[in-house]
Coordinates of C-alpha atoms and ligand atoms in Angstrom, one line a residue:
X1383 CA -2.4 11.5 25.7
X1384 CA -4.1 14.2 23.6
X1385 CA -3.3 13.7 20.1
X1386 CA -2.9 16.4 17.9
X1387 CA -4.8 17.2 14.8
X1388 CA -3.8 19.4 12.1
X1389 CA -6.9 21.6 10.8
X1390 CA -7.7 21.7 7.3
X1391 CA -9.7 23.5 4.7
X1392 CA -13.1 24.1 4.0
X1393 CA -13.2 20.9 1.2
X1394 CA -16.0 19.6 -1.3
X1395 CA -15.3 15.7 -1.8
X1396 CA -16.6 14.4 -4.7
X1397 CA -16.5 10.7 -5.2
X1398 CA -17.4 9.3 -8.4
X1399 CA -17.9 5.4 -7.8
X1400 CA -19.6 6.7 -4.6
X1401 CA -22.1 3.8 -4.3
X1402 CA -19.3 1.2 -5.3
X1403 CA -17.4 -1.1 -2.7
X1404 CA -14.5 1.0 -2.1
X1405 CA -16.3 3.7 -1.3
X1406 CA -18.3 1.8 1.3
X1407 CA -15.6 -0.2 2.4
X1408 CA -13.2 2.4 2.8
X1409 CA -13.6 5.9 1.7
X1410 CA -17.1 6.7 3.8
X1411 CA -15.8 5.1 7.1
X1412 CA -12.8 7.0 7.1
X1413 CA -14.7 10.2 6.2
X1414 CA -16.6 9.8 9.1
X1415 CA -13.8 8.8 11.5
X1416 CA -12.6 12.1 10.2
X1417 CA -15.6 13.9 11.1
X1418 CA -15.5 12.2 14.4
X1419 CA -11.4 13.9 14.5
X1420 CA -12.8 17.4 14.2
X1421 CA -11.4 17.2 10.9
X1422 CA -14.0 18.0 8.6
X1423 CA -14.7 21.4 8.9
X1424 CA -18.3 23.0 9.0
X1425 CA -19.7 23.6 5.2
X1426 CA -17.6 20.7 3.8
X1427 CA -19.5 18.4 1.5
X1428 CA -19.2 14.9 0.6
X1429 CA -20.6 14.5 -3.1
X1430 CA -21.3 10.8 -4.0
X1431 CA -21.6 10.0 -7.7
X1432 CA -22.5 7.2 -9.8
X1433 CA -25.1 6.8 -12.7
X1434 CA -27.9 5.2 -10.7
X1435 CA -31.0 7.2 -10.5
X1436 CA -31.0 7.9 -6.5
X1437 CA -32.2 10.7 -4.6
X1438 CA -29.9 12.6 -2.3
X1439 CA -31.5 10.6 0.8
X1440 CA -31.4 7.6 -0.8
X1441 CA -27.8 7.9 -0.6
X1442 CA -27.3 8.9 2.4
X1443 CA -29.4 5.6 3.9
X1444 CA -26.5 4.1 2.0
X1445 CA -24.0 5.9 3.2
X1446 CA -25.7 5.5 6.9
X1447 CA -25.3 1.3 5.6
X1448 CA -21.5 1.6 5.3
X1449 CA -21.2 3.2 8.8
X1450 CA -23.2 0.5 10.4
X1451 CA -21.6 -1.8 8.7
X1452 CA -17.8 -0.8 8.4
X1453 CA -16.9 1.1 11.6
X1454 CA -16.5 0.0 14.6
X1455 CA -19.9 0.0 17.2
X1456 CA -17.8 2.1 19.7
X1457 CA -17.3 4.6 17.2
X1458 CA -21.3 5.0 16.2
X1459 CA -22.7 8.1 17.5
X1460 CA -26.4 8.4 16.0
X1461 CA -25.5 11.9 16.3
X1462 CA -22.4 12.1 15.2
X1463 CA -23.8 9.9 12.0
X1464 CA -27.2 11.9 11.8
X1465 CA -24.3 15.3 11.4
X1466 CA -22.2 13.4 9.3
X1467 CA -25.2 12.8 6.4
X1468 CA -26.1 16.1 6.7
X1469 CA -22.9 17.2 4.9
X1470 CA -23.6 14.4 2.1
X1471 CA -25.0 15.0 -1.1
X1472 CA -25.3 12.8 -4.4
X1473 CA -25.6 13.9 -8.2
X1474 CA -26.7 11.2 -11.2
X1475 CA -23.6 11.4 -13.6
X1476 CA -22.5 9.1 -16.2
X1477 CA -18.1 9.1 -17.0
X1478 CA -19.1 8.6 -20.6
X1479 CA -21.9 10.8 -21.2
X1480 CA -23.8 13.9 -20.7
X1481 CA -26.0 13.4 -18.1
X1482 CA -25.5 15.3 -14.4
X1483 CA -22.4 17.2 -15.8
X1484 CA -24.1 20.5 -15.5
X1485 CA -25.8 19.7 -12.2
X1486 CA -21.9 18.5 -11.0
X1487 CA -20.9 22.0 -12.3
X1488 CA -23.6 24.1 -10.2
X1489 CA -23.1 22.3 -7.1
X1490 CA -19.4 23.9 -6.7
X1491 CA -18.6 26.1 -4.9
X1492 CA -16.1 29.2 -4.6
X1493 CA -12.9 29.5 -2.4
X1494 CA -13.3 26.2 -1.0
X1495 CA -10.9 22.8 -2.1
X1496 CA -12.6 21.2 -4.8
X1497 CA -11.3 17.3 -4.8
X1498 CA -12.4 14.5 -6.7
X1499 CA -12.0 11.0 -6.3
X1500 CA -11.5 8.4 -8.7
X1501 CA -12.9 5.7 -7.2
X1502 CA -14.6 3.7 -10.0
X1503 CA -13.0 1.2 -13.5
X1504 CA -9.9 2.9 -14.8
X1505 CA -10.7 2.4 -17.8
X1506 CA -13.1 5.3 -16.5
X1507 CA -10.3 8.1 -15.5
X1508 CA -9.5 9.2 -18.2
X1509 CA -13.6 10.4 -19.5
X1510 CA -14.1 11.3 -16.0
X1511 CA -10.5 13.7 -16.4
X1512 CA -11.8 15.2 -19.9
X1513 CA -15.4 16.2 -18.1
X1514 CA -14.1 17.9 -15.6
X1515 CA -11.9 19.7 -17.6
X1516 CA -14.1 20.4 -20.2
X1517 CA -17.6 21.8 -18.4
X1518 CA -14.8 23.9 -16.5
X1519 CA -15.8 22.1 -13.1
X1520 CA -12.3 21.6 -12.0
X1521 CA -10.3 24.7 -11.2
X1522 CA -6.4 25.5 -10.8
X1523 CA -6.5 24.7 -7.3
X1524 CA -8.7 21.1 -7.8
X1525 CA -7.0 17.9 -6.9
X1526 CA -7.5 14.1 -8.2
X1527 CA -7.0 11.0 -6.2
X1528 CA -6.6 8.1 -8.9
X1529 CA -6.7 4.7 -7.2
X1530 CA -5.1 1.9 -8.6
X1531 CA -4.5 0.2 -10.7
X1532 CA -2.8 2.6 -12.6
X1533 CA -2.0 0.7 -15.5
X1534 CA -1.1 -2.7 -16.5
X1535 CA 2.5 -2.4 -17.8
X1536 CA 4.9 1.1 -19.3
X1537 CA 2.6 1.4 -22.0
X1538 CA -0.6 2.3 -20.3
X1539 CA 0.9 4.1 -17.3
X1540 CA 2.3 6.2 -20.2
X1541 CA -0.9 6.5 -21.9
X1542 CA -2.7 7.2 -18.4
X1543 CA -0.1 9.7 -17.3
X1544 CA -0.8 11.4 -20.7
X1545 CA -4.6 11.5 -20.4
X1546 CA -4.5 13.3 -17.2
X1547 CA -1.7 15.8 -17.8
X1548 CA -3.6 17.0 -20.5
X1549 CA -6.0 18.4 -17.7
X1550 CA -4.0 18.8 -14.7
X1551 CA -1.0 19.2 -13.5
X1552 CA 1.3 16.5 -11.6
X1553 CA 0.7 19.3 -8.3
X1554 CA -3.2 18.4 -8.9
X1555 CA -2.8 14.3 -9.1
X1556 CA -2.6 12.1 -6.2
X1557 CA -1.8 8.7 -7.6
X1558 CA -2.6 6.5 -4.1
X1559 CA -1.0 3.3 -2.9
X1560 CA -2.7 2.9 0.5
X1561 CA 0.4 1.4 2.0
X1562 CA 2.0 4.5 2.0
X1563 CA -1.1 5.5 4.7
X1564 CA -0.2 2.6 6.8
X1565 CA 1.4 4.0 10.1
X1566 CA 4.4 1.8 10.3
X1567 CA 5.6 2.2 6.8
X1568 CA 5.4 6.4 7.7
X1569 CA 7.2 5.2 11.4
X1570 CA 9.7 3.4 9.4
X1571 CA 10.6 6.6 7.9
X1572 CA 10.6 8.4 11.0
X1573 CA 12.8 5.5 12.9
X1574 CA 15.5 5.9 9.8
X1575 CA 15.4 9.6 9.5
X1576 CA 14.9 10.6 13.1
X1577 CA 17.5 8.4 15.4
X1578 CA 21.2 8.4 14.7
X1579 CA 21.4 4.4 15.7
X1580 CA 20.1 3.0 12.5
X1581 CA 21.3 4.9 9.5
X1582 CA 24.5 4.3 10.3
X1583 CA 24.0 0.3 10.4
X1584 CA 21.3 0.6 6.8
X1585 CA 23.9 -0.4 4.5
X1586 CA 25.8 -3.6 2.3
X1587 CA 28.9 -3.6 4.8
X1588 CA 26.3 -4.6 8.2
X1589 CA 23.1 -5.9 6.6
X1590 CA 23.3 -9.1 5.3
X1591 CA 19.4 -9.3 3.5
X1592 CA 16.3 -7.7 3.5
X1593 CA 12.5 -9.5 3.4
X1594 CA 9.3 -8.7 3.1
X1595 CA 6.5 -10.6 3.1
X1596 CA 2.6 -9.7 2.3
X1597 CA 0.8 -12.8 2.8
X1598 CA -3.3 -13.2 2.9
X1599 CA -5.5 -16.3 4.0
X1600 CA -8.1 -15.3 1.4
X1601 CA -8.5 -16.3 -2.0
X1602 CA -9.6 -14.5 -5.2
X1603 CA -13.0 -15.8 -4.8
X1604 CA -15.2 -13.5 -6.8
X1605 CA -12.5 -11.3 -8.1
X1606 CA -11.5 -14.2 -10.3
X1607 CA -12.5 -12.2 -13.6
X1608 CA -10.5 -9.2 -12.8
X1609 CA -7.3 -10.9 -10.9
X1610 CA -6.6 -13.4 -13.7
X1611 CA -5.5 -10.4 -15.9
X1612 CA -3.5 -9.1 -12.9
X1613 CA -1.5 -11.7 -11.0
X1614 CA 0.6 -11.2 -7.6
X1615 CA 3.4 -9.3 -9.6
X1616 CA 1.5 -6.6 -11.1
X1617 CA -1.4 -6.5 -8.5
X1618 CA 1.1 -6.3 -5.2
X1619 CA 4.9 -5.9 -6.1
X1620 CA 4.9 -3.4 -9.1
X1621 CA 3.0 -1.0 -6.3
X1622 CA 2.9 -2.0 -2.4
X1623 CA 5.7 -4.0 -2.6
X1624 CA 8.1 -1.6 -4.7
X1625 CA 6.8 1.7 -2.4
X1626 CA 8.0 -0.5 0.6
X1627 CA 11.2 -1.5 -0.9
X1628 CA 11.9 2.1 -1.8
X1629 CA 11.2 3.6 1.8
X1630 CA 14.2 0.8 2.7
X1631 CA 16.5 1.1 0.4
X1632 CA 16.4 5.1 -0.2
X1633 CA 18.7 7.7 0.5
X1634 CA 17.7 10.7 3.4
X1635 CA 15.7 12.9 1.3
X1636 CA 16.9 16.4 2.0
X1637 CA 13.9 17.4 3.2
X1638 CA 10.1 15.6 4.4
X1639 CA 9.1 17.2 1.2
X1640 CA 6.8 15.8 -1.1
X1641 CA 9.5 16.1 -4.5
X1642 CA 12.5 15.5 -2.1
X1643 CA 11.4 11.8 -0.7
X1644 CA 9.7 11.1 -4.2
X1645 CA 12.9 11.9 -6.1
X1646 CA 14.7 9.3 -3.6
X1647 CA 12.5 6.8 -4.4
X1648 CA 12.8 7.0 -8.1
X1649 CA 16.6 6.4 -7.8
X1650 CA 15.9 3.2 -6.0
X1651 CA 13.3 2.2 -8.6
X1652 CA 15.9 3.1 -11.3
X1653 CA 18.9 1.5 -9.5
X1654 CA 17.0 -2.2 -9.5
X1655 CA 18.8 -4.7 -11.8
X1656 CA 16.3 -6.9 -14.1
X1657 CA 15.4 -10.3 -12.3
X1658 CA 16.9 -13.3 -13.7
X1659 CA 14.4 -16.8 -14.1
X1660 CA 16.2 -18.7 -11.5
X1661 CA 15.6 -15.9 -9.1
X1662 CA 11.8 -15.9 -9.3
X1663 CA 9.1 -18.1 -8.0
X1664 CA 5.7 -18.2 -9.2
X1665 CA 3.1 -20.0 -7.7
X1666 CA -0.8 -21.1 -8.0
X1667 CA -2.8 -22.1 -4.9
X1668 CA -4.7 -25.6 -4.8
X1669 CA -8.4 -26.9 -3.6
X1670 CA -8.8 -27.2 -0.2
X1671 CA -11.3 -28.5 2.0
X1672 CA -13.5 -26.4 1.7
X1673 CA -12.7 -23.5 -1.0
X1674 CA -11.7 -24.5 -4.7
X1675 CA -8.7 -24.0 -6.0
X1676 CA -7.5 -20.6 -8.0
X1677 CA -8.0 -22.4 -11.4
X1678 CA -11.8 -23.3 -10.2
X1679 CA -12.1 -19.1 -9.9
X1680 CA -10.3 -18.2 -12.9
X1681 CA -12.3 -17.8 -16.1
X1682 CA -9.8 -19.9 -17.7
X1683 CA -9.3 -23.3 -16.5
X1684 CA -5.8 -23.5 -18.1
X1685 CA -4.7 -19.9 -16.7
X1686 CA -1.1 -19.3 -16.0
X1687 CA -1.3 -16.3 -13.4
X1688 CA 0.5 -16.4 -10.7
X1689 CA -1.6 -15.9 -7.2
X1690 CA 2.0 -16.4 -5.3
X1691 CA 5.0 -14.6 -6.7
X1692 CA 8.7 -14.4 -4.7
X1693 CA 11.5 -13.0 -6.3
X1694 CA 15.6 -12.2 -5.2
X1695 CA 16.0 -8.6 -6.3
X1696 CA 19.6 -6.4 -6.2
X1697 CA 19.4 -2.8 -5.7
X1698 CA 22.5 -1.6 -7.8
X1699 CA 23.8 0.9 -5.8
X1700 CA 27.0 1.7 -3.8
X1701 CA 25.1 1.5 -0.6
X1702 CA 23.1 -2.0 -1.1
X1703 CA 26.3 -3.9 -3.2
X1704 CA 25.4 -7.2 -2.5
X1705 CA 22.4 -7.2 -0.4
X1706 CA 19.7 -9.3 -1.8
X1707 CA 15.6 -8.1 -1.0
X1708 CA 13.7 -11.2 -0.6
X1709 CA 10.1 -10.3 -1.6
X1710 CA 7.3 -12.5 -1.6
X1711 CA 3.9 -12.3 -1.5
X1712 CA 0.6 -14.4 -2.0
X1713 CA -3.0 -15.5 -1.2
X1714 CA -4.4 -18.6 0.3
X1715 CA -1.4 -18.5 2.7
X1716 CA -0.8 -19.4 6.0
X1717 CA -1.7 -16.7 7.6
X1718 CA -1.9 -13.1 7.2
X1719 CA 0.8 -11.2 7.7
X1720 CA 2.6 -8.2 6.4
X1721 CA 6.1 -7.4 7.6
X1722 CA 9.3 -6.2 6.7
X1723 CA 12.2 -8.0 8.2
X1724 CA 16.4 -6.3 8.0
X1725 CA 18.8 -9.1 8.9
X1726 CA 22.0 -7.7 10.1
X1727 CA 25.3 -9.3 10.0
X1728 CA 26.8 -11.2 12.5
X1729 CA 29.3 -9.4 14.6
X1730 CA 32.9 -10.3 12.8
X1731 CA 34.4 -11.9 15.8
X1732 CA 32.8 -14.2 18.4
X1733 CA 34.1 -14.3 21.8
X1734 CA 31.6 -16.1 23.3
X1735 CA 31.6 -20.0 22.7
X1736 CA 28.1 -20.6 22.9
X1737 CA 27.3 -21.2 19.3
X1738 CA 23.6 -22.6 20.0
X1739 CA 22.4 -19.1 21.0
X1740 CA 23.9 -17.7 18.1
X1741 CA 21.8 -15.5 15.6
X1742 CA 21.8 -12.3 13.9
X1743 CA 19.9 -9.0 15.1
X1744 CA 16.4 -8.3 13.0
X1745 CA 15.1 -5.3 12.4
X1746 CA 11.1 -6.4 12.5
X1747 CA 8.8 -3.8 11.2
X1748 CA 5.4 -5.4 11.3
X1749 CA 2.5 -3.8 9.1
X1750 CA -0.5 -5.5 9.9
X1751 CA -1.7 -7.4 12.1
X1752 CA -0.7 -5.7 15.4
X1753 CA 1.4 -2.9 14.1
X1754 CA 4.9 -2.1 15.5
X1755 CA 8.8 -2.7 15.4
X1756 CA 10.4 -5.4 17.2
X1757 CA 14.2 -5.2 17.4
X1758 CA 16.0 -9.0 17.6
X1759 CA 18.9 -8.7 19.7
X1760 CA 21.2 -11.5 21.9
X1761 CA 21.8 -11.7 25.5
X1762 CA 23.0 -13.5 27.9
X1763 CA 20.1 -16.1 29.0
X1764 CA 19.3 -15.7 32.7
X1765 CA 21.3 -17.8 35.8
X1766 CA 24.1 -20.0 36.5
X1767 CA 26.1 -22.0 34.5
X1768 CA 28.3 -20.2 32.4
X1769 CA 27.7 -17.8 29.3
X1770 CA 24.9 -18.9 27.3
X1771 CA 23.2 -16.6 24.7
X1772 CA 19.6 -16.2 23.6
X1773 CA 17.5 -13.7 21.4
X1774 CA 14.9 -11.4 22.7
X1775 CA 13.1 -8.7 21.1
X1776 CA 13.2 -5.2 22.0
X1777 CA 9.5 -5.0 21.5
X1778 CA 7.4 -1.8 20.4
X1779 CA 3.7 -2.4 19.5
X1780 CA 2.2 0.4 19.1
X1781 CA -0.8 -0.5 20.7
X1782 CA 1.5 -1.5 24.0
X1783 CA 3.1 1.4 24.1
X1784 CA 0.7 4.4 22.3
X1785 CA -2.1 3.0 24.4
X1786 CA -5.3 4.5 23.5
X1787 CA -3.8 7.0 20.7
X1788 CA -3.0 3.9 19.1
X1789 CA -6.4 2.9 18.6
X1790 CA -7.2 6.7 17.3
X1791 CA -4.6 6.2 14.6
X1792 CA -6.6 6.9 11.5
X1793 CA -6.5 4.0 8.8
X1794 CA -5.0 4.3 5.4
X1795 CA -7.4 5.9 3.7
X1796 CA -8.6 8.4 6.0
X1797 CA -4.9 9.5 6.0
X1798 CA -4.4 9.8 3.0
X1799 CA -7.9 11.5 1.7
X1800 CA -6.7 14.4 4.6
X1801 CA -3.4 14.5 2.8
X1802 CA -5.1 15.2 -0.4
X1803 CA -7.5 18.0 1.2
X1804 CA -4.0 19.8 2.3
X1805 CA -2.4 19.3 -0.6
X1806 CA 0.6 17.3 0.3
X1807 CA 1.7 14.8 -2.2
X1808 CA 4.8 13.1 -0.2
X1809 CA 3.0 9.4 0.2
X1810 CA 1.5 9.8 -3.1
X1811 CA 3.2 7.9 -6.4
X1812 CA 4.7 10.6 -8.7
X1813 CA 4.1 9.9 -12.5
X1814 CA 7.8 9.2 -13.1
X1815 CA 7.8 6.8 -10.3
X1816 CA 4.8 4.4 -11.6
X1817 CA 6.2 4.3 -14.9
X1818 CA 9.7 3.4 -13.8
X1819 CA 8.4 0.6 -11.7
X1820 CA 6.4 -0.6 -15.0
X1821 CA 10.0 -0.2 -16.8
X1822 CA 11.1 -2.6 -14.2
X1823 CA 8.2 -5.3 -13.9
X1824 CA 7.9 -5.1 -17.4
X1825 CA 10.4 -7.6 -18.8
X1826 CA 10.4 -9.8 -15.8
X1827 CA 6.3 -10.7 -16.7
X1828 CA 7.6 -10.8 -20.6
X1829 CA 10.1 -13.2 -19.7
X1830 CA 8.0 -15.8 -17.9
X1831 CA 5.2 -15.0 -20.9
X1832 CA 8.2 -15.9 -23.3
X1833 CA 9.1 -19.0 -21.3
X1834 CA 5.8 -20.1 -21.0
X1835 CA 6.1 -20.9 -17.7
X1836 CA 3.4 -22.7 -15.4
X1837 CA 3.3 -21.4 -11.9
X1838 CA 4.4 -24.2 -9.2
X1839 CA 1.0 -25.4 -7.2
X1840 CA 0.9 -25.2 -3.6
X1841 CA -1.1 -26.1 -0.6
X1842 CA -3.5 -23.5 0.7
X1843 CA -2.4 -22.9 4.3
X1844 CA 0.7 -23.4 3.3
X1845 CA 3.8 -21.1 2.8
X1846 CA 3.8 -21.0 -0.7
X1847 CA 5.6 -23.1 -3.5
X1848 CA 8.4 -25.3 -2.4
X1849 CA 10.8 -23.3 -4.8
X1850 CA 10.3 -20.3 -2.9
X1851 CA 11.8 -22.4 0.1
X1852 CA 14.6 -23.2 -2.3
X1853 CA 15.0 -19.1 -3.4
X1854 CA 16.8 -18.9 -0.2
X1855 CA 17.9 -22.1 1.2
X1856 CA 20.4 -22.1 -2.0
X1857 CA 21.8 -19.0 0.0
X1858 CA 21.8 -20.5 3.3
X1859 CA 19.1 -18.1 4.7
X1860 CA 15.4 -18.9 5.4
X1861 CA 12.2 -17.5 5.4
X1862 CA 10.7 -16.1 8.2
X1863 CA 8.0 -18.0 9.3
X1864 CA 4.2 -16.5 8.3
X1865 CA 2.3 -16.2 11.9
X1866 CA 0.2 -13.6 12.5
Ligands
LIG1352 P1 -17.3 -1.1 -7.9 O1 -17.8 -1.7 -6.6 O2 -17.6 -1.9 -9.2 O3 -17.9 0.4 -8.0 C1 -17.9 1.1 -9.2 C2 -18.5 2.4 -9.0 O4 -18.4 3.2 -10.2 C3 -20.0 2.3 -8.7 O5 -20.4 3.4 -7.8 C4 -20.7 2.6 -10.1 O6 -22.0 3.0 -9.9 C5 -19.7 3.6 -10.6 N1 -19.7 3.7 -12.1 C6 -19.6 2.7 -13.0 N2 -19.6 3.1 -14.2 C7 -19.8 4.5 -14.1 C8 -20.0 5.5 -15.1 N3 -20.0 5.3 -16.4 N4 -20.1 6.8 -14.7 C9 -20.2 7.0 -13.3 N5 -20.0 6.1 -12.4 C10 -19.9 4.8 -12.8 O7 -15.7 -0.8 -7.9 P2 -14.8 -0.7 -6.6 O8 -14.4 -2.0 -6.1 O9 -15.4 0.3 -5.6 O10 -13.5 -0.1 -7.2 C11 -13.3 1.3 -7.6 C12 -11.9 1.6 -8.0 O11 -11.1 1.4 -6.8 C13 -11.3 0.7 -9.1 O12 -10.4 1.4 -9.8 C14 -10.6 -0.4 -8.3 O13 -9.5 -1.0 -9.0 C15 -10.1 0.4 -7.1 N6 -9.8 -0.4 -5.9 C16 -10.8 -1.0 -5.3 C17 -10.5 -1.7 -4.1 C18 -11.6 -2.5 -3.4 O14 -11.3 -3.0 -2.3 N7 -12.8 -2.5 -3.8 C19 -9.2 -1.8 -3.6 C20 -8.2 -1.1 -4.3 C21 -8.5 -0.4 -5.4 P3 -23.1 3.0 -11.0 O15 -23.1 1.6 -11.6 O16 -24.4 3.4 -10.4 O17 -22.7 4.0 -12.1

């Protein structure tokens, strides 16, 4: 299968942060996968920024590093690569001061998408914002991509979304949440919006509950400085883990229109009732054999953040009356595993007697590892002896059934930094989303402050605290079991 690719503009990229780990982790790779696509047309540029003193080719042996050492060997072309630096540049610029401003400013270029990157300390976006503005190097038709964390609670989202509207519009600002690149949570939009069989079923009166699980193996290990101020909730629910929520619990947007899904999502956000204490779990991860424990990479020995959170969450809404959303999420767990599990109800009459066999259908949609959808349903189990039931799963990996175009499938990033270069917001946050999803987490993190509560410590290679076990079994439903 040929896949298709959609051509964009002429683009200069500048990334400020461009010698920082994102940027070799993620951002460069996927540029170059890009390049690779026929995606990045001739006379683009790629402007890494940062303060250190290095000469153009000096960056571009780093960017050459990041290649070698983030894509796949398959995929390196010392031709392709030798091409790709040739559209890279680098200026010396500080956020906070004076220096390479000017030279930033003489680089640009007419009649071409001008987009800059954020990819550095927010406490850094709103100087860099200001700069721009002021030596009159962004123009009306200049974008930013702000990465996250955008803000620790309401009142700096509001402050942040107040810094940057001074200088652009909401049009120009491309807040990202790189689960919204992922291609199953796009696919989960297209299986609800673009098959009849679903919608009809995505409601209170045939699903009984909703999961979703984002569980890692690692630890913070040398992120301990920066995680302790974040925790689980504000670090993966207030952002991944809402975005996914919303994309389940929304209404069909009129349109696949950046406003029209983005205003669907903000009624979900709106429509979520506060969390009550006996409906959240937090949790902290012990010593193991061979890694310390969370407290052992926390600054503070006697910290209380949470590096496991799960929590029972109502969407108040005529459609999702009495549905609870299961969410947990956690490090030092089991295994890793991201997925997003619909329990439907079981039918209201049973004519079979086989009440072994018996379970509900799932809805599996399964974001990493080995992405795809895996529909639960009952049949009868194969031979003789009378009418006994068992559940299978109508099984759609992607990379079973896309074959090789599966493996093309660009990654989050690379996505999304295309999305940005043609202008389309629809799987970026909206201002007015961010900030209602602070409204919400808010008081759930001042009420465990208030309490004083002490997360519950569990095993690492576990599934988390015991209580979370409890979250549901009080319910008489269970967690589905972490396995990658
Ligand atoms: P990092 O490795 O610490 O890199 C920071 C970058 O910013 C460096 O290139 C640094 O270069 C530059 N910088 C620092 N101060 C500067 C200044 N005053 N003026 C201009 N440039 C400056 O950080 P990172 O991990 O790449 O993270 C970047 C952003 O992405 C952060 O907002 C982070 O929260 C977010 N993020 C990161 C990840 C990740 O996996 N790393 C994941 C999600 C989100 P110089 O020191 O030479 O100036």
């Amino acid at each position: 299968m040929v896949s298709r690719v959609i051509p964009v503009d002429v683009f200069d990229l500048v990334i400020f942060g461009g010698t920082g780990d994102l940027a070799r982790r993620k951002i460069i790779p996927g540029l170059y996968r890009r390049f690779l696509a026929n995606q990045m047309p001739e006379d683009s540029r790629i402007i890494g920024a940062a303060r250190a003193a290095l000469t153009e080719d000096a960056f571009r042996e780093q960017v050459r590093a990041a290649i070698t050492e983030f894509v796949p060997a398959e995929r390196q072309e010392a031709a392709a690569i030798d091409a790709f630096l040739a559209r890279i540049a680098y200026v010396a610029i500080d956020a906070t001061g004076t220096n390479g401003w000017a030279t930033l400013k003489a680089m640009m270029r007419e009649n071409v998408v001008r987009a800059f990157y954020f990819s550095v300390a927010p406490s850094l976006f709103g100087d860099i914002a200001q700069r721009l503005s002021d030596h009159g190097i962004a123009d009306a038709w200049s974008r930013i991509v702000v990465e996250k964390p955008f803000g620790r609670d309401l009142a700096s989202a509001k402050a942040l979304n107040g810094v940057l509207a001074r200088h652009f519009t909401e049009a120009q600002i491309y807040r990202i949440d790189h689960y919204l690149g992922k291609e199953t949570v796009q696919n989960l939009m297209a299986v609800r919006f673009a098959n009849i069989l679903f919608e009809p079923l995505w409601k209170a009166e045939y699903v009984d509950h909703v999961q979703i699980t984002v569980a890692e193996t690692v630890g913070v290990n040398g992120r301990g400085a920066y995680y302790d101020k974040s925790g689980a909730m504000r670090d993966m629910v207030q952002n991944h883990m809402m975005q996914l929520l919303c994309l389940i619990a929304m209404e069909p947007p009129y349109h696949f229109d950046p406003d029209a899904v983005r205003d669907e999502k903000l009624k979900v956000i709106r429509a979520l009732k506060p969390v009550s204490a006996e409906n959240i779990v937090r949790g902290q991860y012990a010593a193991g054999e061979k890694e310390g424990g969370y407290l052992e990479h926390s600054e503070n020995p006697a910290s209380k953040t949470e590096s496991y959170i799960a929590l029972k969450v109502n969407v108040s809404n005529w459609r999702w009356q009495g549905v609870p959303f299961y969410l947990r999420t956690g490090k030092r767990l089991r295994a890793r595993a991201s997925e997003i599990a619909i329990t439907f109800k079981q039918p209201p009459h049973a004519i079979f007697d086989d009440a072994k066999g018996w379970h509900e259908n799932v809805l599996v949609i399964r974001l990493q590892p080995n992405e795809g959808m895996n529909l639960m349903v009952m049949i009868k189990e194969p031979g003789p002896g009378g009418m006994r039931l068992m559940q299978v799963p109508l099984d759609m990996s992607f990379a079973a059934v896309l074959g090789d175009q599966a493996d093309e499938t660009p990654d989050a990033y690379e996505r999304l930094i295309m999305d940005v270069i043609r202008g389309n917001q629809t799987l970026f946050m909206r201002g007015d989303e961010v900030e209602a999803a602070w409204a919400w987490t808010d008081p759930i993190i001042e009420g465990w402050e208030a309490r004083s509560d002490r997360p519950q410590v569990y095993d690492p290679g576990s599934s988390g605290p015991e209580d979370a076990l409890m979250l549901m079994h009080r319910d008489g439903r269970r967690w589905r079991e972490i396995k990658e």
